[in-house]
Short mmCIF file of C-alpha atoms and ligand atoms in Angstrom, two decimals:
data_model
loop_
_atom_site.label_atom_id
_atom_site.label_comp_id
_atom_site.label_asym_id
_atom_site.label_seq_id
_atom_site.Cartn_x
_atom_site.Cartn_y
_atom_site.Cartn_z
CA MET H 1 17.18 1.70 1.52
CA ILE H 2 20.24 0.78 3.49
CA ALA H 3 22.21 3.84 4.47
CA LYS H 4 25.90 3.62 3.64
CA SER H 5 26.84 4.05 7.28
CA ARG H 6 24.86 0.92 8.02
CA LEU H 7 26.89 -1.28 5.70
CA LYS H 8 29.54 -1.60 8.34
CA GLU H 9 26.91 -2.90 10.74
CA TYR H 10 25.73 -5.37 8.14
CA ASN H 11 29.17 -6.84 8.00
CA SER H 12 29.62 -7.05 11.75
CA LYS H 13 29.80 -10.24 13.76
CA ASP H 14 27.23 -8.99 16.27
CA THR H 15 24.53 -11.30 17.51
CA ILE H 16 21.27 -10.05 16.04
CA ALA H 17 17.63 -10.50 17.01
CA ALA H 18 14.23 -9.57 15.64
CA ILE H 19 10.56 -10.39 15.85
CA ALA H 20 9.91 -12.60 12.82
CA THR H 21 6.11 -12.56 12.86
CA PRO H 22 3.71 -9.64 12.33
CA LEU H 23 3.16 -7.37 15.28
CA ALA H 24 -0.51 -8.14 15.85
CA ALA H 25 -2.43 -10.31 18.27
CA SER H 26 -2.11 -13.86 16.98
CA ALA H 27 -1.84 -17.43 18.26
CA LEU H 28 1.93 -17.51 17.99
CA GLY H 29 4.81 -15.09 17.72
CA VAL H 30 8.41 -15.91 16.86
CA ILE H 31 11.61 -14.13 17.78
CA LYS H 32 14.85 -15.08 16.05
CA ILE H 33 18.38 -14.70 17.34
CA SER H 34 21.49 -15.38 15.27
CA GLY H 35 25.16 -15.21 16.12
CA ARG H 36 27.78 -16.43 18.53
CA GLU H 37 25.93 -15.17 21.62
CA SER H 38 22.56 -16.73 20.77
CA LEU H 39 22.85 -19.64 23.17
CA PRO H 40 24.46 -17.75 26.08
CA ILE H 41 21.76 -15.06 25.76
CA ILE H 42 18.82 -17.45 25.70
CA SER H 43 20.22 -19.42 28.62
CA LYS H 44 20.08 -16.23 30.71
CA ILE H 45 16.38 -15.63 30.11
CA PHE H 46 14.94 -19.12 29.65
CA LYS H 47 14.04 -21.64 32.31
CA SER H 48 13.54 -25.10 30.89
CA VAL H 49 11.02 -27.38 32.63
CA LYS H 50 13.70 -30.06 32.52
CA ASN H 51 16.19 -27.70 34.12
CA LYS H 52 18.37 -27.96 31.05
CA ASN H 53 21.01 -25.33 30.37
CA LEU H 54 20.65 -24.25 26.76
CA LYS H 55 24.29 -23.19 26.51
CA THR H 56 25.12 -26.84 25.88
CA ALA H 57 21.95 -27.77 23.98
CA LYS H 58 22.37 -29.99 20.94
CA THR H 59 21.45 -28.78 17.47
CA PHE H 60 17.89 -29.23 16.17
CA THR H 61 16.43 -29.61 19.64
CA LEU H 62 13.21 -28.13 20.99
CA HIS H 63 12.88 -26.97 24.58
CA TYR H 64 9.78 -26.25 26.57
CA GLY H 65 9.77 -23.77 29.42
CA TRP H 66 9.39 -20.12 30.39
CA ILE H 67 11.01 -16.84 29.53
CA ILE H 68 11.90 -15.24 32.83
CA GLU H 69 13.01 -11.83 33.93
CA ARG H 70 15.51 -12.08 36.71
CA PRO H 71 15.12 -9.64 39.61
CA LYS H 72 17.28 -6.58 39.86
CA ILE H 73 17.51 -7.01 43.65
CA LYS H 74 18.94 -10.18 45.15
CA ASN H 75 16.61 -12.65 46.92
CA GLN H 76 13.61 -11.46 44.93
CA LYS H 77 11.81 -13.98 42.76
CA SER H 78 12.15 -14.08 38.95
CA LYS H 79 9.12 -12.93 36.98
CA ILE H 80 7.64 -15.26 34.41
CA VAL H 81 7.10 -13.45 31.08
CA ASP H 82 5.61 -16.20 28.91
CA GLU H 83 5.38 -19.92 28.29
CA VAL H 84 7.49 -20.74 25.23
CA LEU H 85 9.12 -23.31 23.00
CA VAL H 86 12.74 -22.62 22.10
CA SER H 87 14.38 -24.23 19.08
CA VAL H 88 18.11 -24.48 18.77
CA MET H 89 19.91 -24.72 15.42
CA LYS H 90 23.65 -24.72 15.69
CA ALA H 91 26.16 -23.49 13.15
CA PRO H 92 26.60 -24.38 10.35
CA ASN H 93 23.21 -26.05 9.94
CA SER H 94 20.93 -23.06 10.26
CA TYR H 95 19.38 -20.32 8.10
CA THR H 96 22.37 -18.03 8.61
CA LYS H 97 24.97 -20.79 9.14
CA GLU H 98 25.46 -19.27 12.61
CA ASP H 99 24.02 -20.43 15.94
CA VAL H 100 20.32 -19.64 15.66
CA VAL H 101 17.68 -19.68 18.38
CA GLU H 102 13.99 -19.23 17.75
CA VAL H 103 11.59 -18.46 20.55
CA SER H 104 7.95 -19.35 19.87
CA CYS H 105 5.80 -17.48 22.32
CA HIS H 106 2.17 -16.38 22.51
CA GLY H 107 1.51 -13.86 19.77
CA GLY H 108 0.78 -10.77 21.86
CA VAL H 109 2.40 -7.50 20.90
CA VAL H 110 3.47 -6.75 24.50
CA ILE H 111 4.83 -10.28 25.03
CA LEU H 112 6.91 -10.15 21.84
CA ASP H 113 8.20 -6.71 22.68
CA LYS H 114 9.11 -7.72 26.24
CA ILE H 115 11.01 -10.86 25.17
CA LEU H 116 12.86 -8.97 22.43
CA LYS H 117 13.88 -6.30 24.93
CA LEU H 118 15.22 -8.98 27.28
CA ILE H 119 17.25 -10.50 24.44
CA LEU H 120 18.64 -7.08 23.50
CA LYS H 121 19.44 -6.34 27.14
CA HIS H 122 21.56 -9.47 27.35
CA GLY H 123 23.88 -8.69 24.46
CA SER H 124 22.12 -8.83 21.11
CA ARG H 125 21.38 -5.92 18.82
CA MET H 126 18.29 -5.39 16.64
CA ALA H 127 18.65 -6.97 13.22
CA LEU H 128 18.52 -4.69 10.19
CA PRO H 129 16.05 -5.41 7.35
CA GLY H 130 17.00 -8.64 5.60
CA GLU H 131 20.04 -9.13 7.80
CA PHE H 132 19.38 -12.82 8.52
CA THR H 133 19.18 -13.54 4.79
CA TYR H 134 22.22 -11.35 4.20
CA ARG H 135 24.18 -13.55 6.59
CA ALA H 136 22.95 -16.66 4.77
CA LEU H 137 24.44 -15.11 1.62
CA ILE H 138 27.71 -13.93 3.12
CA ASN H 139 28.21 -17.26 4.88
CA GLY H 140 27.72 -19.11 1.58
CA ARG H 141 24.47 -20.93 2.26
CA ILE H 142 22.65 -19.22 -0.59
CA ASP H 143 23.64 -17.05 -3.55
CA LEU H 144 22.15 -13.78 -4.73
CA LEU H 145 19.59 -15.45 -6.97
CA GLN H 146 18.36 -17.57 -4.08
CA ALA H 147 18.16 -14.46 -1.88
CA GLU H 148 15.98 -12.87 -4.56
CA GLY H 149 13.95 -16.10 -4.55
CA VAL H 150 13.31 -15.59 -0.84
CA ALA H 151 12.08 -12.05 -1.53
CA ALA H 152 9.88 -13.29 -4.38
CA ALA H 153 8.39 -16.04 -2.20
CA ILE H 154 7.50 -13.55 0.53
CA GLU H 155 6.00 -11.11 -1.96
CA ALA H 156 4.14 -13.77 -3.99
CA LYS H 157 0.50 -12.80 -4.56
CA THR H 158 -0.58 -16.02 -6.26
CA SER H 159 0.16 -19.69 -5.70
CA GLN H 160 1.84 -19.90 -9.10
CA ALA H 161 4.21 -17.06 -8.23
CA LEU H 162 5.05 -18.83 -4.98
CA GLU H 163 5.70 -22.13 -6.74
CA GLU H 164 8.11 -20.51 -9.18
CA ALA H 165 9.86 -18.52 -6.45
CA SER H 166 10.40 -21.74 -4.51
CA PHE H 167 12.32 -23.20 -7.48
CA GLN H 168 14.60 -20.22 -7.30
CA LEU H 169 15.15 -20.36 -3.59
CA GLN H 170 16.04 -24.04 -3.87
CA GLY H 171 18.89 -22.96 -6.15
CA LEU H 172 17.56 -24.35 -9.44
CA ARG H 173 17.84 -21.01 -11.25
CA SER H 174 21.35 -20.51 -9.86
CA LYS H 175 22.36 -23.81 -11.45
CA LYS H 176 20.94 -22.69 -14.78
CA THR H 177 22.82 -19.39 -14.84
CA LEU H 178 26.03 -21.05 -13.66
CA LEU H 179 25.73 -23.49 -16.53
CA LEU H 180 25.27 -20.59 -18.92
CA LYS H 181 28.33 -18.93 -17.47
CA GLU H 182 30.32 -22.13 -17.95
CA LYS H 183 29.38 -22.12 -21.63
CA VAL H 184 30.50 -18.50 -22.03
CA LYS H 185 33.70 -19.39 -20.20
CA ASP H 186 34.36 -22.29 -22.59
CA LEU H 187 33.99 -19.92 -25.52
CA PHE H 188 36.28 -17.42 -23.87
CA VAL H 189 38.94 -20.12 -23.42
CA GLU H 190 38.54 -21.11 -27.04
CA THR H 191 39.11 -17.53 -28.20
CA GLU H 192 42.30 -17.58 -26.16
CA SER H 193 43.45 -20.54 -28.24
CA LEU H 194 42.60 -18.59 -31.41
CA ILE H 195 44.74 -15.72 -30.15
CA ASN H 196 47.67 -18.00 -29.49
CA PHE H 197 47.49 -20.34 -32.48
CA PRO H 198 46.58 -20.02 -36.15
CA GLU H 199 43.02 -21.12 -36.92
CA GLU H 200 44.15 -24.52 -38.33
CA GLU H 201 45.85 -25.41 -35.06
CA ALA H 202 43.32 -23.82 -32.69
CA LYS H 203 40.63 -25.85 -30.94
CA ILE H 204 37.83 -24.00 -32.69
CA SER H 205 37.22 -22.34 -36.06
CA TYR H 206 35.69 -18.90 -36.56
CA SER H 207 32.53 -20.34 -38.06
CA GLU H 208 32.07 -22.74 -35.14
CA LEU H 209 32.58 -19.84 -32.76
CA GLU H 210 29.86 -17.88 -34.53
CA LYS H 211 27.45 -20.82 -34.35
CA LYS H 212 28.09 -21.26 -30.64
CA ILE H 213 27.57 -17.56 -29.92
CA ILE H 214 24.28 -17.53 -31.85
CA HIS H 215 23.14 -20.58 -29.90
CA LEU H 216 24.06 -18.94 -26.60
CA MET H 217 22.19 -15.80 -27.57
CA LYS H 218 19.00 -17.84 -27.81
CA GLU H 219 19.54 -19.02 -24.24
CA PHE H 220 19.98 -15.43 -23.11
CA LYS H 221 16.84 -14.39 -24.95
CA GLY H 222 14.89 -17.16 -23.19
CA LEU H 223 16.15 -16.08 -19.78
CA LEU H 224 15.39 -12.42 -20.43
CA SER H 225 11.86 -13.19 -21.51
CA GLY H 226 11.54 -15.49 -18.46
CA SER H 227 12.60 -12.63 -16.22
CA LYS H 228 9.87 -10.44 -17.72
CA THR H 229 7.27 -13.14 -17.08
CA ALA H 230 8.53 -13.52 -13.52
CA LYS H 231 8.11 -9.77 -13.08
CA ILE H 232 4.49 -10.06 -14.19
CA LEU H 233 3.94 -13.02 -11.86
CA ARG H 234 5.42 -11.07 -9.01
CA GLU H 235 3.97 -7.61 -9.46
CA GLY H 236 0.86 -8.33 -11.44
CA ILE H 237 -0.22 -6.23 -14.36
CA ARG H 238 -2.37 -3.15 -14.41
CA CYS H 239 -5.52 -3.78 -16.38
CA VAL H 240 -8.01 -0.98 -17.01
CA ILE H 241 -11.61 -1.61 -17.98
CA CYS H 242 -12.88 1.20 -20.18
CA GLY H 243 -15.75 1.88 -22.54
CA LYS H 244 -18.62 4.31 -22.94
CA ALA H 245 -21.26 4.72 -20.23
CA ASN H 246 -23.60 1.78 -19.75
CA ALA H 247 -21.50 -0.66 -21.80
CA GLY H 248 -21.36 -2.99 -18.79
CA LYS H 249 -17.88 -2.26 -17.41
CA SER H 250 -18.88 -2.50 -13.76
CA THR H 251 -20.90 -5.65 -14.37
CA LEU H 252 -17.81 -7.17 -15.99
CA PHE H 253 -15.60 -5.96 -13.13
CA ASN H 254 -17.89 -7.73 -10.65
CA ARG H 255 -17.86 -10.91 -12.75
CA LEU H 256 -14.06 -11.02 -12.87
CA LEU H 257 -14.01 -10.42 -9.13
CA ARG H 258 -16.77 -12.96 -8.54
CA GLU H 259 -18.57 -10.64 -6.17
CA GLU H 260 -20.91 -7.68 -6.41
CA ARG H 261 -18.22 -5.19 -5.52
CA VAL H 262 -19.36 -2.09 -7.42
CA ILE H 263 -22.72 -0.52 -8.18
CA VAL H 264 -24.28 -1.41 -11.49
CA SER H 265 -27.27 0.44 -12.92
CA LYS H 266 -28.97 1.31 -16.15
CA ILE H 267 -28.34 5.00 -15.49
CA PRO H 268 -25.41 6.12 -17.67
CA GLY H 269 -22.57 7.58 -15.58
CA THR H 270 -23.07 5.27 -12.58
CA THR H 271 -19.35 4.84 -11.92
CA ARG H 272 -17.54 8.06 -11.19
CA ASP H 273 -14.50 6.98 -9.23
CA VAL H 274 -11.71 4.56 -10.15
CA ILE H 275 -12.08 1.28 -8.28
CA GLU H 276 -9.16 -1.10 -8.00
CA GLU H 277 -9.04 -4.76 -6.97
CA THR H 278 -6.51 -7.56 -7.40
CA ILE H 279 -7.65 -10.84 -8.91
CA GLN H 280 -6.02 -14.00 -10.20
CA VAL H 281 -6.48 -15.05 -13.78
CA LYS H 282 -5.14 -18.57 -14.21
CA GLY H 283 -2.51 -17.88 -11.56
CA LEU H 284 -1.56 -14.43 -12.89
CA PRO H 285 -2.09 -11.53 -10.53
CA LEU H 286 -4.11 -8.82 -12.23
CA ARG H 287 -4.82 -5.39 -10.78
CA ILE H 288 -8.11 -4.44 -12.38
CA PHE H 289 -9.49 -0.91 -12.49
CA ASP H 290 -13.13 -0.04 -13.16
CA THR H 291 -13.43 3.46 -14.57
CA ALA H 292 -16.11 5.99 -15.38
CA GLY H 293 -17.64 5.77 -18.83
CA ILE H 294 -18.52 9.44 -19.11
CA LEU H 295 -16.49 11.21 -21.76
CA GLU H 296 -18.00 14.72 -21.64
CA PRO H 297 -18.00 16.27 -18.17
CA GLY H 298 -21.29 17.73 -16.98
CA ASP H 299 -19.96 18.95 -13.66
CA LEU H 300 -16.81 19.16 -11.56
CA ILE H 301 -17.12 15.60 -10.22
CA GLU H 302 -17.47 14.17 -13.70
CA SER H 303 -14.51 16.20 -14.85
CA GLN H 304 -12.43 14.68 -12.01
CA ALA H 305 -13.73 11.22 -12.91
CA ILE H 306 -12.53 11.69 -16.49
CA ASP H 307 -9.10 12.91 -15.34
CA LYS H 308 -8.70 9.90 -13.07
CA ALA H 309 -9.80 7.47 -15.76
CA ASN H 310 -7.31 9.03 -18.21
CA GLU H 311 -4.49 8.73 -15.73
CA ILE H 312 -5.20 5.04 -15.08
CA PHE H 313 -5.54 4.45 -18.81
CA SER H 314 -2.12 5.92 -19.52
CA GLN H 315 -0.47 3.66 -16.92
CA ALA H 316 -2.27 0.47 -17.98
CA ASP H 317 -0.39 -2.61 -19.21
CA LEU H 318 -3.59 -4.07 -20.57
CA VAL H 319 -6.82 -2.41 -21.71
CA ILE H 320 -10.15 -4.19 -21.70
CA MET H 321 -12.36 -2.14 -23.98
CA VAL H 322 -16.03 -2.91 -23.35
CA LEU H 323 -18.45 -2.29 -26.24
CA ASP H 324 -22.22 -2.61 -26.04
CA GLY H 325 -23.20 -5.32 -28.55
CA PHE H 326 -26.82 -4.23 -28.38
CA LYS H 327 -25.99 -0.86 -29.94
CA LYS H 328 -24.39 0.37 -33.11
CA LEU H 329 -20.91 1.82 -32.77
CA ASN H 330 -20.95 5.54 -32.11
CA SER H 331 -18.37 8.31 -32.08
CA GLN H 332 -17.56 7.64 -28.41
CA ASP H 333 -16.62 4.03 -29.21
CA TYR H 334 -14.40 5.17 -32.07
CA LEU H 335 -12.76 7.76 -29.86
CA LEU H 336 -11.86 5.11 -27.30
CA LEU H 337 -10.83 2.51 -29.89
CA ASN H 338 -8.43 5.00 -31.44
CA LYS H 339 -7.08 5.96 -28.05
CA ALA H 340 -6.29 2.29 -27.35
CA LYS H 341 -4.49 1.76 -30.65
CA ASP H 342 -1.01 1.72 -29.15
CA LYS H 343 -1.97 -0.28 -26.08
CA ASN H 344 -2.16 -4.00 -25.43
CA THR H 345 -5.93 -4.11 -25.93
CA LEU H 346 -8.67 -6.68 -25.72
CA VAL H 347 -12.12 -5.77 -27.03
CA VAL H 348 -15.09 -7.25 -25.20
CA ILE H 349 -18.38 -7.13 -27.07
CA ASN H 350 -20.77 -7.29 -24.18
CA LYS H 351 -24.49 -8.04 -23.92
CA SER H 352 -24.32 -11.09 -26.19
CA ASP H 353 -27.64 -12.19 -24.65
CA LEU H 354 -29.41 -9.40 -26.56
CA VAL H 355 -29.94 -8.96 -30.30
CA GLN H 356 -26.56 -7.88 -31.71
CA LYS H 357 -26.53 -4.57 -33.53
CA ILE H 358 -22.84 -3.80 -33.33
CA GLU H 359 -20.90 -3.87 -36.63
CA ILE H 360 -17.99 -6.19 -35.84
CA LYS H 361 -16.52 -5.67 -39.31
CA LYS H 362 -15.77 -2.07 -38.39
CA ILE H 363 -13.76 -3.14 -35.32
CA LEU H 364 -11.63 -5.71 -37.14
CA PRO H 365 -9.28 -3.16 -38.79
CA PHE H 366 -8.06 -2.11 -35.33
CA GLY H 367 -6.46 -5.55 -35.06
CA PHE H 368 -7.50 -6.13 -31.43
CA ASP H 369 -8.41 -9.54 -30.02
CA ILE H 370 -12.19 -9.74 -29.65
CA VAL H 371 -14.24 -11.68 -27.10
CA LYS H 372 -18.04 -11.85 -27.13
CA MET H 373 -19.75 -12.26 -23.81
CA SER H 374 -22.63 -11.42 -21.57
CA ALA H 375 -21.43 -10.02 -18.28
CA LEU H 376 -24.99 -9.95 -16.98
CA LYS H 377 -25.72 -13.62 -17.72
CA ASN H 378 -22.13 -14.66 -17.01
CA ILE H 379 -21.59 -16.17 -20.46
CA GLY H 380 -18.10 -16.16 -21.99
CA LEU H 381 -16.12 -15.32 -18.85
CA LYS H 382 -13.73 -18.23 -19.39
CA ASP H 383 -13.02 -17.09 -22.97
CA LEU H 384 -12.26 -13.64 -21.62
CA GLU H 385 -9.87 -15.01 -18.99
CA ASP H 386 -8.12 -17.21 -21.57
CA SER H 387 -7.65 -14.18 -23.83
CA ILE H 388 -6.32 -12.04 -20.98
CA TYR H 389 -3.79 -14.75 -20.12
CA ARG H 390 -2.72 -15.07 -23.77
CA LEU H 391 -2.31 -11.34 -24.22
CA VAL H 392 -0.35 -10.87 -21.01
CA LEU H 393 2.08 -13.68 -21.61
CA SER H 394 2.04 -13.78 -25.42
CA GLY H 395 3.12 -17.41 -25.33
CA PRO H 396 3.27 -20.33 -22.94
CA ILE H 397 5.33 -19.96 -19.77
CA LYS H 398 8.69 -21.66 -20.08
CA ARG H 399 9.11 -22.70 -16.52
CA GLU H 400 12.85 -23.40 -16.64
CA ASN H 401 13.47 -19.81 -17.79
CA LEU H 402 11.42 -18.12 -15.09
CA ILE H 403 13.86 -16.12 -13.05
CA PHE H 404 13.09 -13.46 -10.45
CA LEU H 405 15.59 -10.64 -10.68
CA ASN H 406 15.88 -7.31 -8.94
CA SER H 407 16.66 -4.25 -11.04
CA TYR H 408 20.40 -4.65 -10.46
CA GLN H 409 20.39 -8.27 -11.61
CA GLN H 410 18.10 -7.45 -14.54
CA THR H 411 20.66 -4.90 -15.75
CA ALA H 412 23.46 -7.43 -15.26
CA LEU H 413 21.66 -10.01 -17.41
CA GLU H 414 20.84 -7.44 -20.11
CA THR H 415 24.44 -6.23 -20.14
CA ALA H 416 25.70 -9.81 -20.44
CA GLN H 417 23.46 -10.30 -23.46
CA GLN H 418 24.69 -7.06 -25.03
CA ASP H 419 28.30 -8.16 -24.43
CA LEU H 420 27.55 -11.34 -26.34
CA CYS H 421 25.86 -9.37 -29.14
CA ARG H 422 28.97 -7.24 -29.43
CA ALA H 423 31.10 -10.38 -29.67
CA LEU H 424 28.97 -11.57 -32.58
CA GLU H 425 29.13 -8.18 -34.29
CA CYS H 426 32.93 -8.15 -33.99
CA LEU H 427 33.05 -11.63 -35.46
CA LYS H 428 30.81 -10.66 -38.38
CA GLN H 429 32.89 -7.57 -39.08
CA LYS H 430 35.95 -9.83 -39.14
CA GLN H 431 37.64 -7.88 -36.36
CA THR H 432 40.65 -9.41 -34.66
CA ILE H 433 39.92 -12.17 -32.18
CA ASP H 434 41.15 -9.99 -29.29
CA PHE H 435 37.99 -7.87 -29.55
CA ILE H 436 35.77 -10.93 -29.33
CA ASN H 437 37.82 -12.20 -26.44
CA ILE H 438 37.27 -8.92 -24.54
CA CYS H 439 33.50 -8.99 -25.18
CA LEU H 440 33.31 -12.52 -23.79
CA LYS H 441 35.31 -11.49 -20.75
CA ASP H 442 32.87 -8.60 -20.15
CA CYS H 443 30.00 -11.04 -20.53
CA LEU H 444 31.50 -13.30 -17.85
CA GLU H 445 31.84 -10.37 -15.49
CA SER H 446 28.25 -9.29 -16.05
CA LEU H 447 27.05 -12.83 -15.34
CA GLY H 448 29.11 -12.84 -12.15
CA ARG H 449 27.02 -9.96 -10.85
CA LEU H 450 23.87 -11.99 -11.34
CA ASN H 451 24.43 -14.47 -8.55
CA GLY H 452 26.54 -12.25 -6.37
CA GLU H 453 30.13 -13.25 -7.04
CA VAL H 454 30.76 -9.54 -6.75
CA LEU H 455 28.95 -7.87 -3.86
CA THR H 456 28.58 -4.12 -3.85
CA GLU H 457 26.61 -1.57 -1.88
CA GLU H 458 24.29 -1.30 -4.83
CA ILE H 459 23.41 -4.99 -4.55
CA LEU H 460 22.89 -4.77 -0.83
CA GLU H 461 20.51 -1.89 -1.32
CA SER H 462 18.60 -3.51 -4.13
CA ILE H 463 17.91 -6.74 -2.27
CA PHE H 464 18.18 -6.51 1.45
CA GLY H 465 16.78 -3.03 1.89
CA ARG H 466 13.49 -4.44 0.59
CA PHE H 467 13.22 -7.22 3.13
CA CYS H 468 11.38 -6.79 6.37
CA ILE H 469 13.21 -6.83 9.69
CA GLY H 470 13.34 -10.43 10.90
CA LYS H 471 13.95 -11.98 7.48
N1 GTP T 1 -28.62 -7.55 -21.21
C1 GTP T 1 -27.45 -7.24 -20.66
N2 GTP T 1 -27.33 -6.18 -19.87
C2 GTP T 1 -26.15 -5.91 -19.32
C3 GTP T 1 -25.01 -6.70 -19.54
N3 GTP T 1 -23.98 -6.18 -18.86
C4 GTP T 1 -24.44 -5.10 -18.21
N4 GTP T 1 -25.76 -4.93 -18.48
C5 GTP T 1 -26.63 -3.89 -17.98
O1 GTP T 1 -26.20 -2.63 -18.49
C6 GTP T 1 -26.44 -1.60 -17.53
C7 GTP T 1 -25.15 -0.85 -17.27
O2 GTP T 1 -24.23 -1.72 -16.64
P1 GTP T 1 -22.98 -1.20 -15.84
O3 GTP T 1 -22.17 -2.38 -15.51
O4 GTP T 1 -23.37 -0.34 -14.73
O5 GTP T 1 -22.30 -0.34 -16.99
P2 GTP T 1 -21.02 0.60 -16.91
O6 GTP T 1 -20.31 0.44 -18.19
O7 GTP T 1 -20.26 0.34 -15.68
O8 GTP T 1 -21.67 2.04 -16.87
P3 GTP T 1 -21.11 3.41 -16.24
O9 GTP T 1 -20.57 3.13 -14.90
O10 GTP T 1 -22.32 4.27 -16.19
O11 GTP T 1 -20.11 3.94 -17.18
C8 GTP T 1 -27.00 -2.30 -16.29
O12 GTP T 1 -28.40 -2.19 -16.32
C9 GTP T 1 -26.57 -3.74 -16.48
O13 GTP T 1 -27.44 -4.69 -15.85
C10 GTP T 1 -25.16 -7.85 -20.39
O14 GTP T 1 -24.25 -8.63 -20.64
N5 GTP T 1 -26.39 -8.06 -20.92
MG1 MG T 2 -19.78 1.49 -14.07
#
């Protein structure tokens, strides 16, 4: 979270610097500087092999040399800190649209710290979280949707999430929402003409207006469902594997993970803790939880295992209910099936390699999707993954609607849709055109918040507070 007192700093013209790479021993480390003093600062601590003064360096040039620490006492020699490459990107063609310098040094924690301290000593201040991206926004290089695209790209857990985020950071989603806003604006202008002229002389009739609003509402619906899909792509969904003891939950967990992660045995009650891993199912990030199958506690540990399993179950977005196909359904199965009634549930009838004794007919009334498989023999895994994907997304991904929003933007989009709904209601109730006109105006304002035409502290907090320092 960005403290209010810090907002002033965010809007300052200070030159800022930060380590842009993780603080761990690695081949390379990068330190970024942005602002008016970037070049004067680097020229004080960098010695180019070609004896070039970086104060006058051209944009998009790369310079090889050393970071040096000048002596405090005259006539003493400068100390060499590290061998580096310095890149220079001059305003306005840089990430922040300011003069930007990047120092690529060896990736040692002490080296990075030392160089950063030298930069700070010569007139820069430490950047706040997300401050470089904030400047890109304030200086008009990107809009708020693109900034959110940057956050989504950094946070992406799967290659598909990254691909979609990159569309947003290129500005493609901004174009889409701007186009939508234009359409709402056109309608707004047309209602103005209905206010000023009788319907016969106005540019649009009431029935045409209604048609256009209904059409626009479909576009909003698409975007809202796209934002939900983007949320899934970004955060993953919580998927709990449950079922009675010995049904094969842990075997299935290992199959999905494609490694022997948890202990499997024929002894009922093998799993007693909740085990979590993140996997990809057709590009979707899935947090899967293996749980204990015991339902009646025999001791304190089992009682804790049941409590934990219940907690995970209640938070799950998707339930994979494992049934043992080799056995008839018993009261424990029914208990669990009933518990999962209100959840997004997929039933796996496991042990398809054995003679099937389970009565499928009795499961059908629950209305769950059913997949038959053998976790042990690894038969039917693809069917299971296809079903998971279908249940999570409940329809194909409409790429052009995928839009990564933070909670502030999500509310703005939902409010814009509600404003449009109100406009339609007013129209249906034959209210005066002024009411519809006001709803459309509200809708335009809500859409303006989406890409940052209006910047508030709330927006700053919701986006930039989440970024790491150096981004
Ligand atoms: N034949 C057959 N056996 C299976 C299959 N899946 C699991 N098993 C066996 O069933 C037994 C129990 O498997 P687990 O994966 O440990 O079952 P679980 O549901 O995790 O059991 P608990 O942790 O005790 O609740 C083991 O002996 C597995 O090898 C299957 O598809 N076919
Ligand atoms: Mg188990």
